mmCIF file of C-alpha atoms in Angstrom:
data_model
loop_
_atom_site.group_PDB
_atom_site.id
_atom_site.type_symbol
_atom_site.label_atom_id
_atom_site.label_comp_id
_atom_site.label_asym_id
_atom_site.label_seq_id
_atom_site.Cartn_x
_atom_site.Cartn_y
_atom_site.Cartn_z
ATOM 1 C CA MET F 149 100.155 35.567 89.050
ATOM 2 C CA PHE F 150 100.574 32.114 90.352
ATOM 3 C CA ILE F 151 98.025 29.524 89.576
ATOM 4 C CA ASP F 152 97.328 26.419 91.020
ATOM 5 C CA ILE F 153 95.628 23.977 88.759
ATOM 6 C CA PRO F 154 92.069 22.838 89.990
ATOM 7 C CA SER F 155 91.993 19.225 91.710
ATOM 8 C CA GLU F 156 89.605 17.854 89.118
ATOM 9 C CA LEU F 157 91.259 19.564 86.293
ATOM 10 C CA GLU F 158 94.848 17.872 87.510
ATOM 11 C CA ALA F 159 93.171 14.470 87.939
ATOM 12 C CA ALA F 160 92.037 14.233 84.366
ATOM 13 C CA LEU F 161 95.465 15.575 83.156
ATOM 14 C CA PHE F 162 96.990 12.565 84.744
ATOM 15 C CA ASP F 163 94.894 9.996 82.147
ATOM 16 C CA LEU F 164 95.214 12.397 79.627
ATOM 17 C CA PRO F 165 97.357 10.875 76.532
ATOM 18 C CA LEU F 166 97.848 13.573 74.204
ATOM 19 C CA PRO F 167 99.412 12.347 70.596
ATOM 20 C CA THR F 168 102.956 13.203 69.864
ATOM 21 C CA TRP F 169 103.169 17.126 68.429
ATOM 22 C CA LYS F 170 103.803 17.939 64.940
ATOM 23 C CA LEU F 171 105.677 20.682 63.515
ATOM 24 C CA ASP F 172 104.980 23.091 60.567
ATOM 25 C CA GLY F 173 108.530 24.284 60.101
ATOM 26 C CA SER F 174 109.797 25.144 63.305
ATOM 27 C CA PHE F 175 105.922 26.277 64.586
ATOM 28 C CA LEU F 176 103.526 23.555 66.212
ATOM 29 C CA ALA F 177 101.143 22.526 63.658
ATOM 30 C CA THR F 178 97.591 23.665 63.396
ATOM 31 C CA SER F 179 96.240 19.859 63.634
ATOM 32 C CA THR F 180 98.150 19.418 66.726
ATOM 33 C CA MET F 181 96.695 22.634 68.441
ATOM 34 C CA GLU F 182 93.505 21.820 67.462
ATOM 35 C CA ARG F 183 93.692 17.991 68.873
ATOM 36 C CA TYR F 184 95.419 19.215 71.975
ATOM 37 C CA ARG F 185 92.715 22.050 72.230
ATOM 38 C CA ALA F 186 89.742 19.384 71.655
ATOM 39 C CA GLU F 187 91.009 16.929 74.124
ATOM 40 C CA LEU F 188 91.922 19.570 76.690
ATOM 41 C CA THR F 189 88.743 21.553 76.626
ATOM 42 C CA ALA F 190 86.508 18.021 77.111
ATOM 43 C CA ILE F 191 88.025 17.562 81.010
ATOM 44 C CA PRO F 192 86.498 19.637 83.763
ATOM 45 C CA ARG F 193 87.868 23.060 84.759
ATOM 46 C CA PHE F 194 90.306 23.483 81.399
ATOM 47 C CA GLU F 195 88.709 26.677 79.688
ATOM 48 C CA GLU F 196 88.394 28.375 83.538
ATOM 49 C CA THR F 197 91.849 27.460 83.987
ATOM 50 C CA ALA F 198 92.937 28.672 80.559
ATOM 51 C CA ALA F 199 90.774 32.083 80.713
ATOM 52 C CA THR F 200 92.496 32.496 84.073
ATOM 53 C CA LEU F 201 96.210 32.013 82.219
ATOM 54 C CA ARG F 202 95.391 34.413 79.427
ATOM 55 C CA HIS F 203 93.966 37.177 81.676
ATOM 56 C CA ALA F 204 97.287 36.929 83.728
ATOM 57 C CA LEU F 205 99.507 37.485 80.733
ATOM 58 C CA THR F 206 97.405 40.098 79.030
ATOM 59 C CA GLY F 207 94.437 41.490 81.371
ATOM 60 C CA GLU F 208 94.804 44.858 82.988
ATOM 61 C CA GLY F 209 98.126 45.032 84.827
ATOM 62 C CA GLY F 210 98.969 41.411 83.832
ATOM 63 C CA GLY F 211 102.231 40.293 81.854
ATOM 64 C CA TYR F 212 103.644 37.113 83.632
ATOM 65 C CA ALA F 213 101.789 33.802 85.342
ATOM 66 C CA VAL F 214 103.457 30.993 86.872
ATOM 67 C CA LEU F 215 101.499 27.709 86.523
ATOM 68 C CA ARG F 216 102.244 25.592 89.569
ATOM 69 C CA LEU F 217 102.612 21.696 87.851
ATOM 70 C CA GLY F 218 104.468 20.459 90.258
ATOM 71 C CA SER F 219 101.939 17.328 91.037
ATOM 72 C CA LEU F 220 101.905 16.455 87.395
ATOM 73 C CA ALA F 221 105.713 16.499 86.869
ATOM 74 C CA LYS F 222 105.785 14.409 89.871
ATOM 75 C CA GLU F 223 103.364 11.991 88.909
ATOM 76 C CA LEU F 224 104.330 11.839 85.108
ATOM 77 C CA GLY F 225 107.900 12.672 85.513
ATOM 78 C CA THR F 226 109.845 14.956 83.449
ATOM 79 C CA ASP F 227 112.124 12.451 81.449
ATOM 80 C CA GLY F 228 109.156 11.407 79.064
ATOM 81 C CA ASP F 229 106.947 13.120 76.731
ATOM 82 C CA ARG F 230 103.486 12.862 78.348
ATOM 83 C CA PHE F 231 104.420 15.999 80.624
ATOM 84 C CA LEU F 232 105.703 17.983 78.044
ATOM 85 C CA ARG F 233 102.558 17.253 75.781
ATOM 86 C CA ILE F 234 100.288 18.887 78.711
ATOM 87 C CA ALA F 235 102.856 22.037 79.181
ATOM 88 C CA THR F 236 102.630 22.567 75.255
ATOM 89 C CA GLY F 237 98.786 22.185 75.350
ATOM 90 C CA LEU F 238 98.439 24.838 77.787
ATOM 91 C CA ALA F 239 101.128 27.266 76.244
ATOM 92 C CA ALA F 240 99.204 26.885 72.861
ATOM 93 C CA GLU F 241 95.941 28.443 74.741
ATOM 94 C CA VAL F 242 97.968 31.507 75.005
ATOM 95 C CA ALA F 243 99.594 31.749 71.511
ATOM 96 C CA VAL F 244 101.656 29.413 68.901
ATOM 97 C CA PRO F 245 104.608 27.389 70.353
ATOM 98 C CA PHE F 246 107.622 27.338 68.081
ATOM 99 C CA SER F 247 111.451 27.367 68.112
ATOM 100 C CA PRO F 248 113.663 30.042 66.416
ATOM 101 C CA PHE F 249 116.241 27.906 66.685
ATOM 102 C CA PRO F 250 116.341 25.052 64.044
ATOM 103 C CA ARG F 251 119.473 23.087 65.391
ATOM 104 C CA TRP F 252 117.278 22.819 68.486
ATOM 105 C CA PRO F 253 114.002 20.888 69.215
ATOM 106 C CA LEU F 254 110.638 22.825 70.161
ATOM 107 C CA TRP F 255 111.586 23.003 73.972
ATOM 108 C CA LYS F 256 115.210 24.029 74.456
ATOM 109 C CA ASP F 257 117.328 22.718 77.739
ATOM 110 C CA ILE F 258 118.927 25.789 80.040
ATOM 111 C CA GLY F 259 121.426 23.613 82.233
ATOM 112 C CA VAL F 260 124.067 25.103 84.273
ATOM 113 C CA LYS F 261 127.803 25.055 82.982
ATOM 114 C CA VAL F 262 130.233 26.183 85.331
ATOM 115 C CA ASP F 263 132.787 27.222 82.716
ATOM 116 C CA LYS F 264 130.248 29.300 80.815
ATOM 117 C CA ASP F 265 129.764 33.288 80.650
ATOM 118 C CA PRO F 266 128.462 33.476 84.100
ATOM 119 C CA GLY F 267 125.768 36.179 83.093
ATOM 120 C CA LYS F 268 124.505 33.872 80.381
ATOM 121 C CA SER F 269 121.507 32.084 80.566
ATOM 122 C CA SER F 270 123.178 28.919 81.229
ATOM 123 C CA GLY F 271 126.013 30.306 83.831
ATOM 124 C CA ILE F 272 126.081 30.548 87.143
ATOM 125 C CA GLY F 273 126.152 34.258 87.714
ATOM 126 C CA TYR F 274 123.229 37.184 87.869
ATOM 127 C CA ASN F 275 121.400 36.819 84.614
ATOM 128 C CA ALA F 276 120.278 40.733 84.188
ATOM 129 C CA PHE F 277 117.047 41.974 82.737
ATOM 130 C CA HIS F 278 116.433 41.433 79.415
ATOM 131 C CA MET F 279 114.096 40.319 76.424
ATOM 132 C CA ASP F 280 115.188 37.301 74.783
ATOM 133 C CA LEU F 281 115.917 38.074 70.884
ATOM 134 C CA VAL F 282 116.329 41.220 71.426
ATOM 135 C CA ASN F 283 117.760 42.217 67.963
ATOM 136 C CA ALA F 284 115.215 40.442 66.048
ATOM 137 C CA THR F 285 112.517 42.391 63.989
ATOM 138 C CA LEU F 286 109.819 40.087 65.231
ATOM 139 C CA PRO F 287 110.866 38.667 68.795
ATOM 140 C CA PRO F 288 108.806 36.200 70.262
ATOM 141 C CA ASP F 289 105.920 37.370 71.952
ATOM 142 C CA PHE F 290 105.831 35.093 74.998
ATOM 143 C CA THR F 291 109.047 33.563 76.434
ATOM 144 C CA THR F 292 108.039 30.373 78.747
ATOM 145 C CA LEU F 293 110.528 28.573 81.359
ATOM 146 C CA LEU F 294 109.336 25.123 82.725
ATOM 147 C CA CYS F 295 111.562 24.280 85.993
ATOM 148 C CA VAL F 296 112.714 20.743 85.743
ATOM 149 C CA ARG F 297 114.719 20.971 88.727
ATOM 150 C CA PRO F 298 115.940 24.126 90.715
ATOM 151 C CA ASP F 299 119.141 24.842 92.077
ATOM 152 C CA PRO F 300 119.975 21.964 94.612
ATOM 153 C CA LEU F 301 121.888 24.360 96.433
ATOM 154 C CA GLY F 302 118.727 27.094 97.115
ATOM 155 C CA GLY F 303 119.884 29.684 94.562
ATOM 156 C CA GLY F 304 118.658 31.470 91.198
ATOM 157 C CA PRO F 305 115.458 32.953 91.900
ATOM 158 C CA SER F 306 113.855 34.297 88.833
ATOM 159 C CA ILE F 307 113.351 37.969 88.597
ATOM 160 C CA LEU F 308 110.612 39.841 86.440
ATOM 161 C CA SER F 309 109.992 43.633 86.124
ATOM 162 C CA ASP F 310 107.277 45.585 84.428
ATOM 163 C CA ALA F 311 108.800 47.357 81.646
ATOM 164 C CA HIS F 312 106.518 50.012 80.789
ATOM 165 C CA ALA F 313 106.458 51.095 84.451
ATOM 166 C CA ALA F 314 109.879 51.520 84.524
ATOM 167 C CA VAL F 315 110.084 53.907 81.404
ATOM 168 C CA ALA F 316 107.003 55.715 82.701
ATOM 169 C CA ARG F 317 109.325 56.584 85.779
ATOM 170 C CA LEU F 318 112.069 57.971 83.861
ATOM 171 C CA SER F 319 112.307 61.376 82.551
ATOM 172 C CA GLU F 320 111.398 62.810 79.355
ATOM 173 C CA GLY F 321 114.955 63.773 78.114
ATOM 174 C CA CYS F 322 115.687 60.080 78.901
ATOM 175 C CA ARG F 323 112.559 58.524 77.143
ATOM 176 C CA ALA F 324 113.637 60.579 74.040
ATOM 177 C CA LEU F 325 117.083 59.085 74.081
ATOM 178 C CA LEU F 326 115.726 55.614 74.527
ATOM 179 C CA ALA F 327 113.571 55.802 71.366
ATOM 180 C CA GLU F 328 116.203 56.626 69.074
ATOM 181 C CA THR F 329 117.622 53.966 66.758
ATOM 182 C CA ALA F 330 121.078 53.724 68.475
ATOM 183 C CA TYR F 331 121.421 50.903 70.329
ATOM 184 C CA HIS F 332 122.667 46.987 69.504
ATOM 185 C CA TYR F 333 123.732 44.064 71.239
ATOM 186 C CA GLY F 334 124.440 40.292 70.070
ATOM 187 C CA THR F 335 124.807 38.387 67.194
ATOM 188 C CA PHE F 336 122.323 37.102 64.410
ATOM 189 C CA PHE F 337 122.739 33.555 62.444
ATOM 190 C CA ASP F 338 120.510 30.974 61.993
ATOM 191 C CA LEU F 339 117.349 31.980 63.348
ATOM 192 C CA PHE F 340 113.633 31.200 62.162
ATOM 193 C CA GLY F 341 110.369 33.057 62.473
ATOM 194 C CA VAL F 342 111.934 35.939 64.194
ATOM 195 C CA GLY F 343 112.321 38.203 61.500
ATOM 196 C CA GLU F 344 115.632 40.110 60.100
ATOM 197 C CA GLU F 345 118.436 41.478 62.130
ATOM 198 C CA TYR F 346 117.452 44.947 63.637
ATOM 199 C CA LYS F 347 120.832 46.701 64.141
ATOM 200 C CA PRO F 348 120.772 49.446 65.507
ATOM 201 C CA PHE F 349 117.411 49.665 67.283
ATOM 202 C CA PRO F 350 115.690 51.618 69.671
ATOM 203 C CA ILE F 351 114.623 50.439 73.191
ATOM 204 C CA LEU F 352 111.236 52.575 73.092
ATOM 205 C CA ASP F 353 109.699 50.942 69.383
ATOM 206 C CA GLY F 354 107.439 54.715 68.917
ATOM 207 C CA SER F 355 104.113 52.641 70.502
ATOM 208 C CA GLU F 356 101.666 54.550 72.830
ATOM 209 C CA PRO F 357 102.794 54.701 76.091
ATOM 210 C CA GLY F 358 102.557 51.218 77.742
ATOM 211 C CA LYS F 359 102.294 49.481 74.564
ATOM 212 C CA GLY F 360 104.783 47.296 72.274
ATOM 213 C CA PHE F 361 108.185 46.022 73.013
ATOM 214 C CA VAL F 362 111.040 47.878 75.286
ATOM 215 C CA ARG F 363 113.941 46.064 73.484
ATOM 216 C CA PHE F 364 116.503 46.197 76.654
ATOM 217 C CA THR F 365 118.929 43.926 77.303
ATOM 218 C CA ALA F 366 121.249 45.442 80.388
ATOM 219 C CA LYS F 367 124.053 43.158 78.766
ATOM 220 C CA MET F 368 124.452 45.994 76.248
ATOM 221 C CA LEU F 369 126.047 48.555 78.955
ATOM 222 C CA GLU F 370 128.809 46.075 78.798
ATOM 223 C CA ARG F 371 128.983 44.872 75.721
ATOM 224 C CA SER F 372 128.064 47.337 73.133
ATOM 225 C CA GLU F 373 129.821 50.542 72.158
ATOM 226 C CA LEU F 374 126.948 52.812 72.853
ATOM 227 C CA SER F 375 127.429 57.045 72.826
ATOM 228 C CA PRO F 376 127.479 58.459 76.728
ATOM 229 C CA ALA F 377 124.141 59.765 76.677
ATOM 230 C CA HIS F 378 122.462 56.627 75.416
ATOM 231 C CA ALA F 379 124.618 54.428 77.691
ATOM 232 C CA GLU F 380 123.432 56.713 80.591
ATOM 233 C CA ALA F 381 119.637 56.391 79.568
ATOM 234 C CA ALA F 382 119.730 52.889 79.296
ATOM 235 C CA ARG F 383 121.410 52.535 82.838
ATOM 236 C CA GLU F 384 118.712 54.951 84.302
ATOM 237 C CA LEU F 385 116.074 52.354 82.824
ATOM 238 C CA ALA F 386 117.905 49.345 84.253
ATOM 239 C CA LYS F 387 117.901 51.105 87.426
ATOM 240 C CA GLU F 388 114.344 51.120 87.604
ATOM 241 C CA LEU F 389 113.226 47.945 86.158
ATOM 242 C CA VAL F 390 115.632 46.645 89.335
ATOM 243 C CA ARG F 391 113.450 49.164 91.511
ATOM 244 C CA GLY F 392 110.480 47.861 90.218
ATOM 245 C CA GLN F 393 111.448 43.842 90.384
ATOM 246 C CA VAL F 394 109.585 40.897 92.051
ATOM 247 C CA CYS F 395 111.277 37.721 92.685
ATOM 248 C CA PHE F 396 110.276 34.248 93.366
ATOM 249 C CA MET F 397 112.061 30.866 93.175
ATOM 250 C CA LEU F 398 110.876 28.449 90.788
ATOM 251 C CA GLN F 399 110.055 25.117 91.945
ATOM 252 C CA HIS F 400 109.638 21.545 90.410
ATOM 253 C CA GLY F 401 107.145 21.800 87.576
ATOM 254 C CA ASP F 402 106.440 25.276 88.038
ATOM 255 C CA TYR F 403 106.036 26.770 84.343
ATOM 256 C CA LEU F 404 106.694 30.624 84.226
ATOM 257 C CA ILE F 405 105.191 32.255 80.991
ATOM 258 C CA VAL F 406 106.440 36.190 80.379
ATOM 259 C CA ASN F 407 104.586 38.466 78.175
ATOM 260 C CA GLN F 408 107.763 40.356 76.477
ATOM 261 C CA ARG F 409 105.544 43.158 75.339
ATOM 262 C CA ARG F 410 105.040 43.910 78.866
ATOM 263 C CA PHE F 411 107.744 42.252 81.492
ATOM 264 C CA LEU F 412 111.465 41.753 81.018
ATOM 265 C CA HIS F 413 112.851 38.726 83.077
ATOM 266 C CA GLY F 414 115.992 37.705 84.628
ATOM 267 C CA ARG F 415 117.788 35.235 87.103
ATOM 268 C CA GLU F 416 119.676 35.963 90.519
ATOM 269 C CA ALA F 417 122.662 34.313 90.716
ATOM 270 C CA LEU F 418 122.880 30.331 91.778
ATOM 271 C CA HIS F 419 124.245 29.298 94.911
ATOM 272 C CA SER F 420 128.017 28.969 95.312
ATOM 273 C CA GLY F 421 129.697 25.809 95.008
ATOM 274 C CA GLN F 422 127.662 24.600 91.776
ATOM 275 C CA GLU F 423 131.236 22.870 90.808
ATOM 276 C CA THR F 424 130.499 20.140 93.660
ATOM 277 C CA VAL F 425 126.838 19.610 92.080
ATOM 278 C CA PRO F 426 127.090 16.474 89.738
ATOM 279 C CA VAL F 427 125.781 17.821 86.117
ATOM 280 C CA ALA F 428 122.321 15.526 86.148
ATOM 281 C CA GLU F 429 121.550 17.289 89.385
ATOM 282 C CA ARG F 430 122.050 20.858 88.405
ATOM 283 C CA ARG F 431 119.334 23.337 87.721
ATOM 284 C CA LEU F 432 117.572 22.753 84.581
ATOM 285 C CA LEU F 433 114.924 24.770 83.047
ATOM 286 C CA LEU F 434 113.173 23.846 79.434
ATOM 287 C CA GLN F 435 112.432 27.069 77.349
ATOM 288 C CA LEU F 436 109.798 27.287 74.714
ATOM 289 C CA PHE F 437 108.797 30.565 72.724
ATOM 290 C CA LEU F 438 105.521 31.509 71.742
ATOM 291 C CA ARG F 439 104.003 33.424 68.672
ATOM 292 C CA ALA F 440 100.621 35.660 68.894
ATOM 293 C CA ARG F 441 98.590 34.938 66.551
ATOM 294 C CA ALA F 442 98.015 37.378 63.512
ATOM 295 C CA ASP F 443 94.013 38.189 64.672
ATOM 296 C CA ASP F 444 94.998 37.848 68.265
ATOM 297 C CA GLY F 445 95.729 41.324 70.120
ATOM 298 C CA ALA F 446 96.555 39.134 73.166
ATOM 299 C CA ALA F 447 100.112 40.514 73.338
ATOM 300 C CA ALA F 448 99.619 43.944 72.831
#
């Protein structure tokens, strides 16, 4: 699931000045995607790499991928737009980039705040398995994280787990409870492109086995009032997710893309001592969401 950029493609990307993107509402404009695709497909080995990426995300047994863009990040820098335009062009080969948060730009910063709830994405503690926008009727089909700076103290590896494989290991009774519309978590306001609030919702959405979203966030176990039976079923799922997890450290320039219909994600705790690290040197990720095209079964 780790994809290295071929040297011929990498060399061409160093000199590729993609134009500034335009948005249609909160979505990347079709004209921008067409321009990016025309520019990118004209360079060596791009289409081969894009096909490898799509297969890793949607092919048999797939569900996530990490594009190794470290050399590009080092050469182009991550402070300007050139590197982000390339990452956006690569993401647009998978699905349509968009921001569900009107008050944020297309790419959203996820930094480190030592006074934040430790379990949040910008906190310093363990960020348990979850899907993003779990309480929306139309969650993003893909969530993506671009590593600008890893934790300088060496903590915070990413964790991922095949949600459907975890569900398959549960008892029939447990799965039946997870399919009931009895779960809720979080708030819902000032969002775009993700449908309506879904409250309560089932963790299993009624699709055939191995299909559809597994609407789970481990935070619901501590922060939502659930019946004992429903809470226990969710705890069993949480255990299976941990049992099947993969763990790796994102390095500078690594671009993680997760198919939310297949995998859930999270993060181990950052290394202790974050308060001693200057804010400008702490771990920094950029997040971008993707919506599958209406005529594309890629996220199924």
